[in-house]
Coordinates of C-alpha atoms in Angstrom, one line a residue:
M219 CA 17.1 -30.0 34.9
I220 CA 20.1 -29.7 37.3
P221 CA 23.2 -28.2 35.7
S222 CA 26.2 -30.5 35.1
L223 CA 29.5 -30.3 36.9
R224 CA 31.3 -29.5 33.6
G225 CA 31.0 -25.7 33.9
Q226 CA 32.7 -25.7 37.2
L227 CA 35.5 -28.0 35.9
D228 CA 36.0 -25.8 32.9
L229 CA 36.5 -22.8 35.3
V230 CA 39.3 -24.5 37.2
R231 CA 41.0 -26.1 34.2
P232 CA 43.7 -23.3 33.8
H233 CA 44.7 -23.9 37.4
L234 CA 45.2 -27.7 36.8
V235 CA 46.6 -27.8 33.2
P236 CA 49.5 -28.2 32.8
R237 CA 50.9 -27.8 36.3
I238 CA 48.9 -30.6 37.9
C239 CA 47.8 -32.7 34.9
S240 CA 48.0 -32.8 31.1
E241 CA 45.2 -31.7 28.8
A242 CA 44.5 -35.4 27.9
D243 CA 44.3 -36.3 31.5
F244 CA 41.9 -33.5 32.3
R245 CA 39.7 -34.4 29.3
A246 CA 38.7 -37.6 31.1
V247 CA 37.6 -35.5 34.1
Q248 CA 35.6 -33.2 31.8
D249 CA 33.9 -36.1 30.1
L250 CA 32.7 -37.4 33.4
G251 CA 31.7 -34.0 34.5
D252 CA 29.2 -33.9 31.7
E253 CA 27.4 -36.8 33.4
L254 CA 27.5 -35.5 37.0
P255 CA 25.3 -32.9 38.6
V256 CA 26.9 -29.7 39.9
V257 CA 27.8 -29.8 43.6
A258 CA 29.1 -27.2 46.1
T259 CA 32.1 -29.3 46.9
S260 CA 34.3 -31.3 44.5
G261 CA 38.0 -32.3 44.5
F262 CA 40.9 -33.9 42.8
E263 CA 43.4 -36.6 43.9
Y264 CA 47.0 -36.1 42.7
A265 CA 49.8 -38.6 43.1
M266 CA 53.1 -37.0 44.3
K267 CA 54.9 -40.3 44.9
G268 CA 54.0 -43.7 43.4
P269 CA 52.5 -44.5 40.0
R270 CA 52.4 -41.2 38.1
R271 CA 49.0 -40.6 36.4
G272 CA 46.5 -37.8 35.9
V273 CA 44.0 -36.7 38.5
D274 CA 41.0 -38.6 40.0
L275 CA 37.7 -36.7 40.6
S276 CA 35.5 -36.7 43.6
I277 CA 32.2 -35.0 44.5
A278 CA 30.5 -34.4 47.8
F279 CA 26.8 -33.9 48.5
R280 CA 24.1 -34.3 51.1
R281 CA 21.1 -36.5 50.4
P282 CA 18.4 -33.9 50.5
Q283 CA 20.3 -31.5 48.2
P284 CA 19.4 -31.4 44.5
A285 CA 22.6 -33.3 43.6
G286 CA 21.7 -36.0 46.1
R287 CA 18.2 -36.4 44.8
Y288 CA 19.5 -36.5 41.2
L289 CA 22.1 -39.2 42.0
A290 CA 19.6 -41.3 43.9
S291 CA 18.0 -42.1 40.5
D292 CA 21.1 -41.9 38.3
D293 CA 22.0 -45.2 36.7
G294 CA 25.6 -44.0 36.2
V295 CA 26.5 -44.2 39.8
G296 CA 25.4 -47.9 40.1
T297 CA 22.8 -49.8 42.0
R298 CA 24.8 -50.1 45.2
V299 CA 25.1 -46.3 45.6
R300 CA 21.5 -45.8 44.8
A301 CA 20.5 -48.6 47.3
L302 CA 22.2 -46.8 50.2
L303 CA 20.7 -43.4 49.2
A304 CA 17.2 -45.0 49.0
A305 CA 17.6 -46.6 52.5
A306 CA 18.8 -43.2 53.9
A307 CA 15.7 -41.5 52.4
D308 CA 13.2 -44.1 53.7
P309 CA 11.6 -43.0 57.1
G310 CA 10.9 -46.6 57.8
S311 CA 14.6 -47.6 57.5
K312 CA 17.0 -47.9 60.4
L313 CA 19.4 -45.9 58.1
Y314 CA 17.0 -43.0 57.7
D315 CA 19.1 -39.8 57.7
A316 CA 22.0 -41.8 59.3
F317 CA 24.7 -40.0 57.2
G318 CA 25.6 -36.4 56.7
V319 CA 28.0 -35.8 53.8
Y320 CA 28.5 -38.4 51.0
W321 CA 31.5 -38.5 48.7
L322 CA 31.8 -40.3 45.4
E323 CA 35.3 -40.9 44.2
F324 CA 36.0 -41.8 40.6
D325 CA 39.4 -43.2 39.5
T326 CA 39.2 -41.2 36.2
S327 CA 43.0 -41.5 35.7
V328 CA 42.6 -45.2 35.0
G329 CA 39.3 -45.0 33.2
E330 CA 37.2 -46.3 36.0
R331 CA 33.6 -45.0 36.0
R332 CA 32.3 -47.0 39.0
P333 CA 32.6 -44.7 42.0
S334 CA 33.7 -45.7 45.4
L335 CA 31.4 -44.4 48.1
F336 CA 32.1 -42.6 51.4
A337 CA 29.6 -41.4 54.0
G338 CA 29.9 -39.6 57.3
P339 CA 27.8 -41.3 60.0
R340 CA 25.9 -39.0 62.4
A341 CA 25.7 -41.4 65.4
A342 CA 28.2 -41.1 68.2
E343 CA 28.4 -44.9 68.2
P344 CA 28.1 -45.7 64.5
S345 CA 28.9 -49.4 64.4
D346 CA 25.3 -50.6 63.7
V347 CA 24.9 -48.0 61.1
I348 CA 28.1 -48.9 59.3
I349 CA 27.3 -52.6 59.4
R350 CA 23.8 -52.2 58.0
A351 CA 25.1 -49.8 55.3
S352 CA 27.9 -52.2 54.4
E353 CA 25.5 -55.0 53.9
I354 CA 23.4 -52.9 51.6
V355 CA 26.3 -51.4 49.6
L356 CA 28.3 -54.7 49.4
D357 CA 25.1 -56.6 48.7
A358 CA 26.0 -59.4 51.1
P359 CA 25.9 -60.0 54.9
L360 CA 29.2 -59.3 56.7
A361 CA 31.0 -62.2 58.2
P362 CA 30.8 -62.4 62.0
V363 CA 34.5 -61.7 62.3
V364 CA 34.1 -58.5 60.2
R365 CA 31.1 -57.4 62.2
R366 CA 33.1 -57.8 65.4
A367 CA 36.0 -55.9 63.9
V368 CA 33.7 -53.0 62.9
A369 CA 32.1 -52.9 66.3
R370 CA 35.5 -52.9 68.0
W371 CA 37.1 -50.1 65.8
S372 CA 33.8 -48.1 65.9
A373 CA 33.7 -47.9 69.7
P374 CA 34.0 -44.3 71.0
R375 CA 37.6 -43.3 71.9
S376 CA 38.5 -40.1 73.6
G377 CA 39.8 -37.5 71.2
V378 CA 39.2 -39.6 68.1
K379 CA 36.3 -39.4 65.7
L380 CA 35.3 -42.0 63.2
F381 CA 34.3 -39.5 60.6
Q382 CA 33.8 -41.6 57.5
A383 CA 33.0 -45.1 56.3
G384 CA 33.9 -46.0 52.8
W385 CA 33.2 -48.8 50.3
M386 CA 35.8 -49.2 47.6
L387 CA 33.4 -50.1 44.8
G388 CA 35.8 -49.2 42.0
R389 CA 38.0 -52.2 43.0
P390 CA 37.7 -55.8 41.7
R391 CA 37.0 -56.9 45.3
P392 CA 35.0 -54.1 47.0
G393 CA 35.8 -53.6 50.6
L394 CA 35.0 -51.5 53.7
R395 CA 37.2 -48.6 54.8
L396 CA 37.1 -46.8 58.2
C397 CA 38.5 -43.3 58.5
F398 CA 39.4 -41.7 61.9
C399 CA 40.6 -38.2 62.7
T400 CA 42.1 -36.4 65.7
A401 CA 43.8 -33.1 66.5
E402 CA 46.3 -34.8 68.8
A403 CA 49.2 -36.8 67.3
E404 CA 49.6 -38.7 70.6
T405 CA 46.0 -39.9 70.4
M406 CA 46.5 -41.1 66.9
Q407 CA 49.6 -42.9 67.9
A408 CA 47.6 -44.8 70.5
L409 CA 45.0 -45.8 67.9
I410 CA 47.7 -47.0 65.5
A411 CA 49.3 -49.1 68.2
E412 CA 46.0 -50.9 68.6
M413 CA 45.5 -51.5 64.9
T414 CA 48.9 -52.4 63.5
S415 CA 52.0 -54.2 64.6
G416 CA 55.7 -54.4 63.8
E417 CA 57.3 -52.2 61.1
Q418 CA 53.9 -50.7 60.0
R419 CA 53.1 -49.5 63.5
D420 CA 56.6 -48.1 64.1
L421 CA 56.5 -46.2 60.8
L422 CA 53.1 -44.7 61.4
V423 CA 53.7 -43.8 65.0
D424 CA 57.0 -42.1 64.0
A425 CA 55.2 -40.2 61.2
C426 CA 52.6 -38.8 63.6
R427 CA 55.5 -37.7 65.8
R428 CA 57.4 -36.1 62.9
Y429 CA 54.5 -34.2 61.5
A430 CA 52.8 -33.2 64.7
D431 CA 54.3 -29.7 64.7
L432 CA 53.4 -29.2 61.0
T433 CA 49.7 -30.1 61.1
S434 CA 46.6 -29.6 63.2
E435 CA 44.7 -32.6 62.1
I436 CA 45.7 -36.2 61.4
A437 CA 43.5 -38.9 59.9
L438 CA 43.9 -42.7 59.6
A439 CA 42.2 -44.7 56.8
V440 CA 42.2 -48.4 57.2
D441 CA 40.6 -51.2 55.2
V442 CA 38.8 -54.0 57.2
G443 CA 39.3 -57.3 55.5
E444 CA 38.7 -60.7 57.1
G445 CA 38.3 -59.0 60.4
E446 CA 41.9 -57.7 60.3
I447 CA 43.4 -54.4 59.2
A448 CA 44.6 -54.7 55.6
P449 CA 48.4 -54.2 54.9
R450 CA 48.0 -50.8 53.2
V451 CA 47.1 -48.0 55.6
G452 CA 46.7 -44.3 54.8
L453 CA 47.8 -41.5 57.1
E454 CA 46.3 -38.1 56.2
L455 CA 47.9 -34.8 57.2
G456 CA 46.1 -31.5 57.1
F457 CA 44.6 -28.5 59.0
R458 CA 41.4 -28.1 60.9
G459 CA 38.9 -25.4 59.9
W460 CA 37.5 -23.8 56.7
K461 CA 39.9 -24.9 54.0
P462 CA 40.1 -21.7 52.0
E463 CA 41.4 -20.0 55.2
Q464 CA 44.3 -22.4 55.7
S465 CA 47.7 -20.7 55.9
L466 CA 49.8 -21.2 52.8
P467 CA 53.0 -20.7 54.8
R468 CA 51.9 -23.7 57.0
W469 CA 51.2 -25.7 53.9
G470 CA 54.6 -24.7 52.5
D471 CA 56.3 -26.0 55.6
L472 CA 54.5 -29.3 55.4
L473 CA 55.3 -29.7 51.7
D474 CA 58.9 -28.7 52.3
R475 CA 59.2 -31.5 54.8
L476 CA 57.7 -34.0 52.2
V477 CA 60.2 -32.7 49.6
A478 CA 63.1 -33.3 52.0
E479 CA 61.8 -36.8 52.6
D480 CA 61.6 -37.5 48.9
L481 CA 57.8 -37.8 49.0
C482 CA 57.1 -34.8 46.9
S483 CA 59.1 -33.1 44.2
R484 CA 60.0 -29.4 44.3
S485 CA 58.0 -28.8 41.1
D486 CA 55.0 -30.6 42.7
C487 CA 55.3 -28.4 45.7
R488 CA 55.3 -25.2 43.6
A489 CA 52.3 -26.5 41.6
L490 CA 50.3 -27.3 44.7
L491 CA 51.0 -24.0 46.4
S492 CA 49.8 -22.2 43.3
W493 CA 46.4 -24.0 43.4
P494 CA 44.6 -22.0 46.2
G495 CA 42.6 -18.9 45.2
R496 CA 39.2 -17.4 44.9
M497 CA 37.2 -16.8 41.8
N498 CA 34.0 -14.8 41.2
E499 CA 31.9 -13.7 38.2
Q500 CA 33.9 -10.6 37.7
S501 CA 37.4 -12.2 37.8
A502 CA 36.3 -15.2 35.7
A503 CA 34.7 -13.2 33.0
G504 CA 33.1 -15.4 30.3
A505 CA 34.3 -18.6 32.0
W506 CA 31.9 -18.3 34.9
P507 CA 29.5 -21.3 35.1
V508 CA 26.2 -20.4 33.4
H509 CA 24.0 -21.4 36.3
L510 CA 25.7 -18.9 38.6
R511 CA 25.7 -15.9 36.2
G512 CA 23.8 -13.0 37.4
A513 CA 22.9 -14.8 40.7
G514 CA 23.8 -11.7 42.7
T515 CA 20.8 -9.8 41.2
L516 CA 18.5 -12.3 43.1
L517 CA 20.5 -12.4 46.4
G518 CA 21.0 -8.8 47.1
P519 CA 24.4 -8.2 48.8
Y520 CA 25.5 -11.8 48.4
R521 CA 27.6 -13.1 45.6
A522 CA 28.8 -16.5 44.6
H523 CA 32.4 -17.4 45.0
I524 CA 34.3 -20.5 44.0
D525 CA 37.4 -21.2 46.1
R526 CA 40.3 -23.5 45.3
A527 CA 42.0 -24.9 48.4
L528 CA 44.3 -27.7 49.6
N529 CA 42.5 -30.3 51.6
H530 CA 45.1 -32.7 52.9
V531 CA 47.9 -35.0 51.8
K532 CA 48.0 -38.7 52.4
L533 CA 50.9 -41.1 52.9
V534 CA 50.2 -44.7 52.1
A535 CA 52.2 -47.2 54.0
Q536 CA 52.7 -50.9 53.5
Q537 CA 55.2 -53.3 55.3
G538 CA 56.9 -50.4 57.0
V539 CA 57.5 -48.3 53.9
V540 CA 55.7 -45.3 52.5
T541 CA 54.8 -46.4 48.9
D542 CA 52.6 -43.5 47.8
A543 CA 52.1 -39.9 48.7
K544 CA 49.0 -38.1 47.4
A545 CA 47.6 -34.5 47.5
Y546 CA 43.9 -33.7 47.6
L547 CA 42.7 -30.4 46.1
V548 CA 39.2 -29.1 46.8
V549 CA 36.8 -26.8 44.9
L550 CA 34.2 -25.0 47.1
Q551 CA 31.2 -23.0 45.8
T552 CA 29.9 -20.6 48.5
W553 CA 28.0 -17.4 49.0
A554 CA 29.4 -14.3 50.7
R555 CA 28.8 -10.6 51.0
A556 CA 30.1 -8.7 48.0

């Protein structure tokens, strides 16, 4: 039987409580962790600006991995998630092996157990894959206007990658989200100018310009409604490369800017900068997850590590105003030489 995520969550608890969330808030995450398989990558969403609440939990996996095989038959994730995983595992399906990394996002802070689903398409021109997957996950054919919108926004653009499609299954009206990333602020500005208009466009373009010297990767998350981009748009700010190697001074500069713009409190800034770190069996002592204990005896010079890292921050804009600012923390289990 595959171990649960609970052991990994218990390990990082002292680094979340009480600086990031309360004991009661974290208990909801732990309870869900009892029902989920352990994964190499998990994370937390924390609201810096907007409705204050606990943390939401997310997990990442690849379909052939033990966690992916377990979730493909787990009633807890819902029939729609299982349907997409089944199609991706079927050699006769046009979605066979069409996605790389999957994410499940649980709004644990509001008691929601139905996960939203995100998947990274492998194809260079992913519109057909996204349309087919959407009709499976949403359990309905897409309207022609939505199909045309997906085809339009999925078209290859120089310097921009459509790295994720998402289905917001935890919402009363599930919808489709498209996520784009680029290393160039100017490239993202051009994409924003295509997708939005008026105050929203001006705000997002200006944000790309202001944060260009503080980040090395910008992402845009948009919901596709009736063939149009929904009013709420997310702009994500972060750094390319392996997350545990990201420079804390660079993160400090970005968070300082958010503090100055009243998008993050000084106490939140300190709490977030205290999150990154590395743990191993020796430093964690008795708190080390049971399934990793003594693993080094089987792997020779390699030892298991669990890294805590900052992944990105997201600004949510609507009608030309930033309404929410969120931070995303990640937990990564890796193997390295002792």
